[in-house]
Amino acid sequence: DAMVIQNPRYQVTQFGKPVTLSCSQTLNHNVMYWYQQKSSQAPKLLFHYYDKDFNNEADTPDNFQSRRPNTSFCFLDIRSPGLGDAAMYLCATSRGSFGTGNTEAFFGQGTRLTVV
Amino acid sequence: GQQLNQSPQSMFIQEGEDVSMNCTSSSIFNTWLWYKQDPGEGPVLLIALYKAGELTSNGRLTAQFGITRKDSFLNISASIPSDVGIYFCAGQGNGNKLVFGAGTILRVKS
């Protein structure tokens, strides 16, 4: 059974129209990550949560926001999608250990976002 | 920030051949992870390494955590067509941030 579930698998949104991607996990992991992956490139970390502590990457545009209402769910909000935001968005979780980071991360299947 | 250099960028090999790829870092990592990603899917964890010098196998895959903690390699023995995909190394230093190498595209000719 899938342990990190992303919905939807495919999302088409209009230029400038807010869109939300969701991720849920059954692993009870402390850490949840959001990555952006463009074609044939490495996943690029946007931000991560350790429990409720939000950690934003310095180069993540303000257009990208995240919410984690509880341990199991995490959302990626794109306030005004541009054509350049079309990508695969990957959610991952890890048990995590604050300050040492000594655990593996498990990924969902990803959401392919298309902006028209 | 922490960066990973992964090589080679791509490989096109004959079925049955062995494959080797590696990652190096500008800083020390506490964890090295190796993932395989198929088109349109999320990365799947292959091997996790936690100690310097650690050598771990998973079937035909073997990976090692370098003793300097700044590098790792992944070997695939006797490649088969289903090994095709993109292989990523990922490293985790202090804190929970996980950074990825650029990936190695593997193609297998049968």
PDB file of C-alpha atoms in Angstrom:
ATOM      1  CA  ASP A   1       0.000   0.000   0.000  1.00  0.00           C
ATOM      2  CA  ALA A   2       1.211   3.495  -0.836  1.00  0.00           C
ATOM      3  CA  MET A   3       2.604   5.266   2.215  1.00  0.00           C
ATOM      4  CA  VAL A   4       2.997   8.737   0.701  1.00  0.00           C
ATOM      5  CA  ILE A   5       0.028   9.686  -1.421  1.00  0.00           C
ATOM      6  CA  GLN A   6      -0.181  12.684  -3.671  1.00  0.00           C
ATOM      7  CA  ASN A   7      -3.337  14.017  -5.226  1.00  0.00           C
ATOM      8  CA  PRO A   8      -4.032  14.584  -7.962  1.00  0.00           C
ATOM      9  CA  ARG A   9      -1.525  12.742 -10.149  1.00  0.00           C
ATOM     10  CA  TYR A  10      -2.141  15.224 -12.948  1.00  0.00           C
ATOM     11  CA  GLN A  11      -3.307  18.810 -12.556  1.00  0.00           C
ATOM     12  CA  VAL A  12      -4.031  21.339 -15.274  1.00  0.00           C
ATOM     13  CA  THR A  13      -4.456  24.933 -14.187  1.00  0.00           C
ATOM     14  CA  GLN A  14      -4.854  28.248 -15.911  1.00  0.00           C
ATOM     15  CA  PHE A  15      -2.153  30.869 -15.905  1.00  0.00           C
ATOM     16  CA  GLY A  16      -2.583  32.940 -12.758  1.00  0.00           C
ATOM     17  CA  LYS A  17      -5.251  30.732 -11.189  1.00  0.00           C
ATOM     18  CA  PRO A  18      -4.375  29.518  -7.678  1.00  0.00           C
ATOM     19  CA  VAL A  19      -3.861  25.802  -7.362  1.00  0.00           C
ATOM     20  CA  THR A  20      -3.315  23.474  -4.406  1.00  0.00           C
ATOM     21  CA  LEU A  21      -1.548  20.136  -4.448  1.00  0.00           C
ATOM     22  CA  SER A  22      -1.958  17.728  -1.571  1.00  0.00           C
ATOM     23  CA  CYS A  23       0.132  15.085   0.109  1.00  0.00           C
ATOM     24  CA  SER A  24      -0.761  12.640   2.832  1.00  0.00           C
ATOM     25  CA  GLN A  25       1.300  10.054   4.656  1.00  0.00           C
ATOM     26  CA  THR A  26       0.580   6.987   6.734  1.00  0.00           C
ATOM     27  CA  LEU A  27       4.113   6.706   8.133  1.00  0.00           C
ATOM     28  CA  ASN A  28       3.650   9.191  10.995  1.00  0.00           C
ATOM     29  CA  HIS A  29       6.912  10.829   9.963  1.00  0.00           C
ATOM     30  CA  ASN A  30       7.980  14.139  11.450  1.00  0.00           C
ATOM     31  CA  VAL A  31       9.403  15.655   8.291  1.00  0.00           C
ATOM     32  CA  MET A  32       7.529  16.427   5.073  1.00  0.00           C
ATOM     33  CA  TYR A  33       9.244  17.895   2.027  1.00  0.00           C
ATOM     34  CA  TRP A  34       8.063  19.508  -1.189  1.00  0.00           C
ATOM     35  CA  TYR A  35      10.269  19.299  -4.252  1.00  0.00           C
ATOM     36  CA  GLN A  36       9.901  20.733  -7.741  1.00  0.00           C
ATOM     37  CA  GLN A  37      11.298  18.634 -10.571  1.00  0.00           C
ATOM     38  CA  LYS A  38      11.560  19.797 -14.142  1.00  0.00           C
ATOM     39  CA  SER A  39      12.208  17.469 -17.028  1.00  0.00           C
ATOM     40  CA  SER A  40      15.409  15.415 -16.665  1.00  0.00           C
ATOM     41  CA  GLN A  41      16.576  17.506 -13.708  1.00  0.00           C
ATOM     42  CA  ALA A  42      17.165  16.709 -10.074  1.00  0.00           C
ATOM     43  CA  PRO A  43      14.382  17.393  -7.590  1.00  0.00           C
ATOM     44  CA  LYS A  44      14.764  20.890  -6.179  1.00  0.00           C
ATOM     45  CA  LEU A  45      13.784  21.409  -2.568  1.00  0.00           C
ATOM     46  CA  LEU A  46      11.190  24.142  -2.103  1.00  0.00           C
ATOM     47  CA  PHE A  47      10.597  23.815   1.649  1.00  0.00           C
ATOM     48  CA  HIS A  48      10.151  21.300   4.413  1.00  0.00           C
ATOM     49  CA  TYR A  49       8.393  20.956   7.736  1.00  0.00           C
ATOM     50  CA  TYR A  50       9.774  19.380  10.853  1.00  0.00           C
ATOM     51  CA  ASP A  51       6.512  18.861  12.719  1.00  0.00           C
ATOM     52  CA  LYS A  52       5.049  22.372  12.570  1.00  0.00           C
ATOM     53  CA  ASP A  53       8.367  24.127  12.028  1.00  0.00           C
ATOM     54  CA  PHE A  54       8.435  25.494   8.499  1.00  0.00           C
ATOM     55  CA  ASN A  55      11.782  25.756   6.666  1.00  0.00           C
ATOM     56  CA  ASN A  56      11.765  27.709   3.430  1.00  0.00           C
ATOM     57  CA  GLU A  57      14.623  27.494   0.938  1.00  0.00           C
ATOM     58  CA  ALA A  58      16.172  30.884   0.236  1.00  0.00           C
ATOM     59  CA  ASP A  59      15.498  30.688  -3.496  1.00  0.00           C
ATOM     60  CA  THR A  60      11.897  29.468  -3.302  1.00  0.00           C
ATOM     61  CA  PRO A  61       9.656  32.111  -4.896  1.00  0.00           C
ATOM     62  CA  ASP A  62       7.010  33.798  -2.743  1.00  0.00           C
ATOM     63  CA  ASN A  63       4.462  32.426  -5.181  1.00  0.00           C
ATOM     64  CA  PHE A  64       4.880  29.048  -3.454  1.00  0.00           C
ATOM     65  CA  GLN A  65       3.359  28.517  -0.033  1.00  0.00           C
ATOM     66  CA  SER A  66       2.789  25.477   2.129  1.00  0.00           C
ATOM     67  CA  ARG A  67       0.501  24.373   4.915  1.00  0.00           C
ATOM     68  CA  ARG A  68       0.715  21.447   7.266  1.00  0.00           C
ATOM     69  CA  PRO A  69      -2.491  21.283   9.314  1.00  0.00           C
ATOM     70  CA  ASN A  70      -1.530  18.014  11.006  1.00  0.00           C
ATOM     71  CA  THR A  71       1.111  15.262  10.922  1.00  0.00           C
ATOM     72  CA  SER A  72      -0.505  13.402   8.055  1.00  0.00           C
ATOM     73  CA  PHE A  73      -1.208  16.155   5.545  1.00  0.00           C
ATOM     74  CA  CYS A  74       0.815  18.794   3.772  1.00  0.00           C
ATOM     75  CA  PHE A  75      -0.312  21.136   0.999  1.00  0.00           C
ATOM     76  CA  LEU A  76       1.523  23.080  -1.657  1.00  0.00           C
ATOM     77  CA  ASP A  77      -0.235  26.279  -2.739  1.00  0.00           C
ATOM     78  CA  ILE A  78       0.815  28.093  -5.878  1.00  0.00           C
ATOM     79  CA  ARG A  79      -0.798  31.495  -5.684  1.00  0.00           C
ATOM     80  CA  SER A  80      -0.406  32.622  -9.280  1.00  0.00           C
ATOM     81  CA  PRO A  81       0.990  29.866 -11.474  1.00  0.00           C
ATOM     82  CA  GLY A  82       3.126  30.920 -14.391  1.00  0.00           C
ATOM     83  CA  LEU A  83       4.160  28.888 -17.400  1.00  0.00           C
ATOM     84  CA  GLY A  84       7.533  28.342 -15.752  1.00  0.00           C
ATOM     85  CA  ASP A  85       5.886  26.588 -12.825  1.00  0.00           C
ATOM     86  CA  ALA A  86       4.876  23.634 -14.968  1.00  0.00           C
ATOM     87  CA  ALA A  87       6.744  20.688 -13.445  1.00  0.00           C
ATOM     88  CA  MET A  88       6.443  17.508 -11.441  1.00  0.00           C
ATOM     89  CA  TYR A  89       5.886  18.285  -7.764  1.00  0.00           C
ATOM     90  CA  LEU A  90       7.109  15.636  -5.370  1.00  0.00           C
ATOM     91  CA  CYS A  91       6.227  15.193  -1.735  1.00  0.00           C
ATOM     92  CA  ALA A  92       8.483  13.179   0.544  1.00  0.00           C
ATOM     93  CA  THR A  93       8.587  12.244   4.214  1.00  0.00           C
ATOM     94  CA  SER A  94      11.223  11.133   6.650  1.00  0.00           C
ATOM     95  CA  ARG A  95      11.252  10.220  10.296  1.00  0.00           C
ATOM     96  CA  GLY A  96      13.835  12.914  10.823  1.00  0.00           C
ATOM     97  CA  SER A  97      15.880  13.793  13.804  1.00  0.00           C
ATOM     98  CA  PHE A  98      16.203  17.478  14.366  1.00  0.00           C
ATOM     99  CA  GLY A  99      19.828  18.526  14.105  1.00  0.00           C
ATOM    100  CA  THR A 100      21.184  15.194  12.875  1.00  0.00           C
ATOM    101  CA  GLY A 101      19.036  14.188   9.906  1.00  0.00           C
ATOM    102  CA  ASN A 102      19.867  10.543   9.898  1.00  0.00           C
ATOM    103  CA  THR A 103      16.927   8.872   8.172  1.00  0.00           C
ATOM    104  CA  GLU A 104      15.796   7.925   4.697  1.00  0.00           C
ATOM    105  CA  ALA A 105      13.095   9.812   2.790  1.00  0.00           C
ATOM    106  CA  PHE A 106      10.141   8.228   0.987  1.00  0.00           C
ATOM    107  CA  PHE A 107       8.502   9.860  -1.991  1.00  0.00           C
ATOM    108  CA  GLY A 108       4.998   9.977  -3.355  1.00  0.00           C
ATOM    109  CA  GLN A 109       4.276   9.370  -7.019  1.00  0.00           C
ATOM    110  CA  GLY A 110       4.231  13.076  -7.744  1.00  0.00           C
ATOM    111  CA  THR A 111       1.759  15.516  -9.261  1.00  0.00           C
ATOM    112  CA  ARG A 112       2.389  16.608 -12.828  1.00  0.00           C
ATOM    113  CA  LEU A 113       1.308  20.255 -13.098  1.00  0.00           C
ATOM    114  CA  THR A 114       0.489  21.782 -16.467  1.00  0.00           C
ATOM    115  CA  VAL A 115      -0.160  25.518 -16.787  1.00  0.00           C
ATOM    116  CA  VAL A 116      -2.212  26.681 -19.771  1.00  0.00           C
TER     117      VAL A 116
ATOM    118  CA  GLY B   1      25.033  25.547   0.505  1.00  0.00           C
ATOM    119  CA  GLN B   2      25.629  21.848   0.174  1.00  0.00           C
ATOM    120  CA  GLN B   3      26.040  20.631  -3.402  1.00  0.00           C
ATOM    121  CA  LEU B   4      26.397  17.194  -4.934  1.00  0.00           C
ATOM    122  CA  ASN B   5      28.271  16.315  -8.112  1.00  0.00           C
ATOM    123  CA  GLN B   6      26.976  13.129  -9.703  1.00  0.00           C
ATOM    124  CA  SER B   7      28.665  11.327 -12.570  1.00  0.00           C
ATOM    125  CA  PRO B   8      28.403  10.147 -15.192  1.00  0.00           C
ATOM    126  CA  GLN B   9      25.527  12.202 -16.542  1.00  0.00           C
ATOM    127  CA  SER B  10      24.359   9.303 -18.698  1.00  0.00           C
ATOM    128  CA  MET B  11      25.342   5.764 -19.642  1.00  0.00           C
ATOM    129  CA  PHE B  12      24.354   3.535 -22.526  1.00  0.00           C
ATOM    130  CA  ILE B  13      25.460   0.000 -21.843  1.00  0.00           C
ATOM    131  CA  GLN B  14      25.003  -3.532 -23.085  1.00  0.00           C
ATOM    132  CA  GLU B  15      22.725  -5.857 -21.140  1.00  0.00           C
ATOM    133  CA  GLY B  16      24.800  -7.927 -18.744  1.00  0.00           C
ATOM    134  CA  GLU B  17      27.447  -5.275 -18.168  1.00  0.00           C
ATOM    135  CA  ASP B  18      28.215  -3.830 -14.759  1.00  0.00           C
ATOM    136  CA  VAL B  19      27.484  -0.165 -14.045  1.00  0.00           C
ATOM    137  CA  SER B  20      29.140   2.262 -11.658  1.00  0.00           C
ATOM    138  CA  MET B  21      28.141   5.796 -10.752  1.00  0.00           C
ATOM    139  CA  ASN B  22      29.243   8.125  -7.990  1.00  0.00           C
ATOM    140  CA  CYS B  23      28.529  11.308  -6.119  1.00  0.00           C
ATOM    141  CA  THR B  24      30.868  13.718  -4.419  1.00  0.00           C
ATOM    142  CA  SER B  25      30.081  16.541  -2.070  1.00  0.00           C
ATOM    143  CA  SER B  26      31.721  19.765  -1.033  1.00  0.00           C
ATOM    144  CA  SER B  27      30.779  19.060   2.570  1.00  0.00           C
ATOM    145  CA  ILE B  28      30.242  16.176   4.937  1.00  0.00           C
ATOM    146  CA  PHE B  29      27.015  14.201   4.914  1.00  0.00           C
ATOM    147  CA  ASN B  30      25.561  12.000   7.643  1.00  0.00           C
ATOM    148  CA  THR B  31      23.409   9.984   5.266  1.00  0.00           C
ATOM    149  CA  TRP B  32      23.704   8.961   1.633  1.00  0.00           C
ATOM    150  CA  LEU B  33      20.685   7.691  -0.236  1.00  0.00           C
ATOM    151  CA  TRP B  34      20.387   6.231  -3.721  1.00  0.00           C
ATOM    152  CA  TYR B  35      17.112   6.461  -5.656  1.00  0.00           C
ATOM    153  CA  LYS B  36      15.808   5.236  -9.004  1.00  0.00           C
ATOM    154  CA  GLN B  37      13.164   7.183 -10.856  1.00  0.00           C
ATOM    155  CA  ASP B  38      11.073   5.887 -13.730  1.00  0.00           C
ATOM    156  CA  PRO B  39       9.375   8.340 -16.128  1.00  0.00           C
ATOM    157  CA  GLY B  40       6.331  10.005 -14.585  1.00  0.00           C
ATOM    158  CA  GLU B  41       6.892   8.455 -11.171  1.00  0.00           C
ATOM    159  CA  GLY B  42       8.419   9.536  -7.887  1.00  0.00           C
ATOM    160  CA  PRO B  43      11.914   8.403  -6.879  1.00  0.00           C
ATOM    161  CA  VAL B  44      12.070   4.993  -5.222  1.00  0.00           C
ATOM    162  CA  LEU B  45      14.637   4.390  -2.513  1.00  0.00           C
ATOM    163  CA  LEU B  46      17.199   1.716  -3.409  1.00  0.00           C
ATOM    164  CA  ILE B  47      19.819   1.885  -0.677  1.00  0.00           C
ATOM    165  CA  ALA B  48      20.382   3.978   2.444  1.00  0.00           C
ATOM    166  CA  LEU B  49      23.837   4.448   3.999  1.00  0.00           C
ATOM    167  CA  TYR B  50      24.438   5.857   7.469  1.00  0.00           C
ATOM    168  CA  LYS B  51      28.064   5.237   8.434  1.00  0.00           C
ATOM    169  CA  ALA B  52      31.360   6.186   6.857  1.00  0.00           C
ATOM    170  CA  GLY B  53      32.815   3.148   5.120  1.00  0.00           C
ATOM    171  CA  GLU B  54      29.501   1.300   5.118  1.00  0.00           C
ATOM    172  CA  LEU B  55      28.997  -1.073   2.193  1.00  0.00           C
ATOM    173  CA  THR B  56      25.417  -2.216   1.576  1.00  0.00           C
ATOM    174  CA  SER B  57      23.857  -4.475  -1.037  1.00  0.00           C
ATOM    175  CA  ASN B  58      20.324  -4.784  -2.335  1.00  0.00           C
ATOM    176  CA  GLY B  59      20.177  -7.626  -4.838  1.00  0.00           C
ATOM    177  CA  ARG B  60      22.409  -6.686  -7.768  1.00  0.00           C
ATOM    178  CA  LEU B  61      22.973  -3.211  -6.328  1.00  0.00           C
ATOM    179  CA  THR B  62      25.848  -2.292  -4.042  1.00  0.00           C
ATOM    180  CA  ALA B  63      26.531   1.131  -2.575  1.00  0.00           C
ATOM    181  CA  GLN B  64      29.215   2.495  -0.307  1.00  0.00           C
ATOM    182  CA  PHE B  65      29.476   5.502   1.991  1.00  0.00           C
ATOM    183  CA  GLY B  66      32.924   7.006   1.481  1.00  0.00           C
ATOM    184  CA  ILE B  67      35.241   7.150   4.479  1.00  0.00           C
ATOM    185  CA  THR B  68      35.656  10.910   4.094  1.00  0.00           C
ATOM    186  CA  ARG B  69      31.837  11.208   4.267  1.00  0.00           C
ATOM    187  CA  LYS B  70      32.000  13.347   1.137  1.00  0.00           C
ATOM    188  CA  ASP B  71      31.322  10.699  -1.478  1.00  0.00           C
ATOM    189  CA  SER B  72      29.353   7.593  -2.332  1.00  0.00           C
ATOM    190  CA  PHE B  73      29.137   5.165  -5.221  1.00  0.00           C
ATOM    191  CA  LEU B  74      26.485   2.827  -6.577  1.00  0.00           C
ATOM    192  CA  ASN B  75      27.280  -0.305  -8.577  1.00  0.00           C
ATOM    193  CA  ILE B  76      24.792  -2.386 -10.537  1.00  0.00           C
ATOM    194  CA  SER B  77      26.002  -5.815 -11.576  1.00  0.00           C
ATOM    195  CA  ALA B  78      24.802  -7.742 -14.620  1.00  0.00           C
ATOM    196  CA  SER B  79      22.439  -5.046 -15.857  1.00  0.00           C
ATOM    197  CA  ILE B  80      19.046  -5.973 -17.285  1.00  0.00           C
ATOM    198  CA  PRO B  81      16.601  -3.932 -19.389  1.00  0.00           C
ATOM    199  CA  SER B  82      14.425  -2.994 -16.399  1.00  0.00           C
ATOM    200  CA  ASP B  83      17.400  -1.188 -14.843  1.00  0.00           C
ATOM    201  CA  VAL B  84      16.706   1.631 -17.286  1.00  0.00           C
ATOM    202  CA  GLY B  85      15.866   4.886 -15.535  1.00  0.00           C
ATOM    203  CA  ILE B  86      17.403   7.848 -13.788  1.00  0.00           C
ATOM    204  CA  TYR B  87      19.473   7.193 -10.690  1.00  0.00           C
ATOM    205  CA  PHE B  88      19.869   9.931  -8.121  1.00  0.00           C
ATOM    206  CA  CYS B  89      22.134  10.189  -5.152  1.00  0.00           C
ATOM    207  CA  ALA B  90      20.930  12.276  -2.234  1.00  0.00           C
ATOM    208  CA  GLY B  91      22.716  13.425   0.855  1.00  0.00           C
ATOM    209  CA  GLN B  92      21.591  14.609   4.218  1.00  0.00           C
ATOM    210  CA  GLY B  93      23.845  16.643   6.478  1.00  0.00           C
ATOM    211  CA  ASN B  94      23.047  18.321   9.751  1.00  0.00           C
ATOM    212  CA  GLY B  95      19.402  19.157   9.961  1.00  0.00           C
ATOM    213  CA  ASN B  96      16.755  17.476   7.863  1.00  0.00           C
ATOM    214  CA  LYS B  97      17.475  18.977   4.471  1.00  0.00           C
ATOM    215  CA  LEU B  98      17.910  16.394   1.709  1.00  0.00           C
ATOM    216  CA  VAL B  99      19.808  17.498  -1.409  1.00  0.00           C
ATOM    217  CA  PHE B 100      20.037  15.637  -4.708  1.00  0.00           C
ATOM    218  CA  GLY B 101      22.663  15.057  -7.344  1.00  0.00           C
ATOM    219  CA  ALA B 102      21.815  15.836 -10.973  1.00  0.00           C
ATOM    220  CA  GLY B 103      21.114  12.197 -11.785  1.00  0.00           C
ATOM    221  CA  THR B 104      22.586   9.507 -14.026  1.00  0.00           C
ATOM    222  CA  ILE B 105      20.457   8.415 -16.971  1.00  0.00           C
ATOM    223  CA  LEU B 106      20.937   4.712 -17.581  1.00  0.00           C
ATOM    224  CA  ARG B 107      20.023   3.081 -20.869  1.00  0.00           C
ATOM    225  CA  VAL B 108      20.481  -0.638 -21.435  1.00  0.00           C
ATOM    226  CA  LYS B 109      20.820  -2.192 -24.864  1.00  0.00           C
ATOM    227  CA  SER B 110      19.553  -5.746 -25.065  1.00  0.00           C
TER     228      SER B 110
END
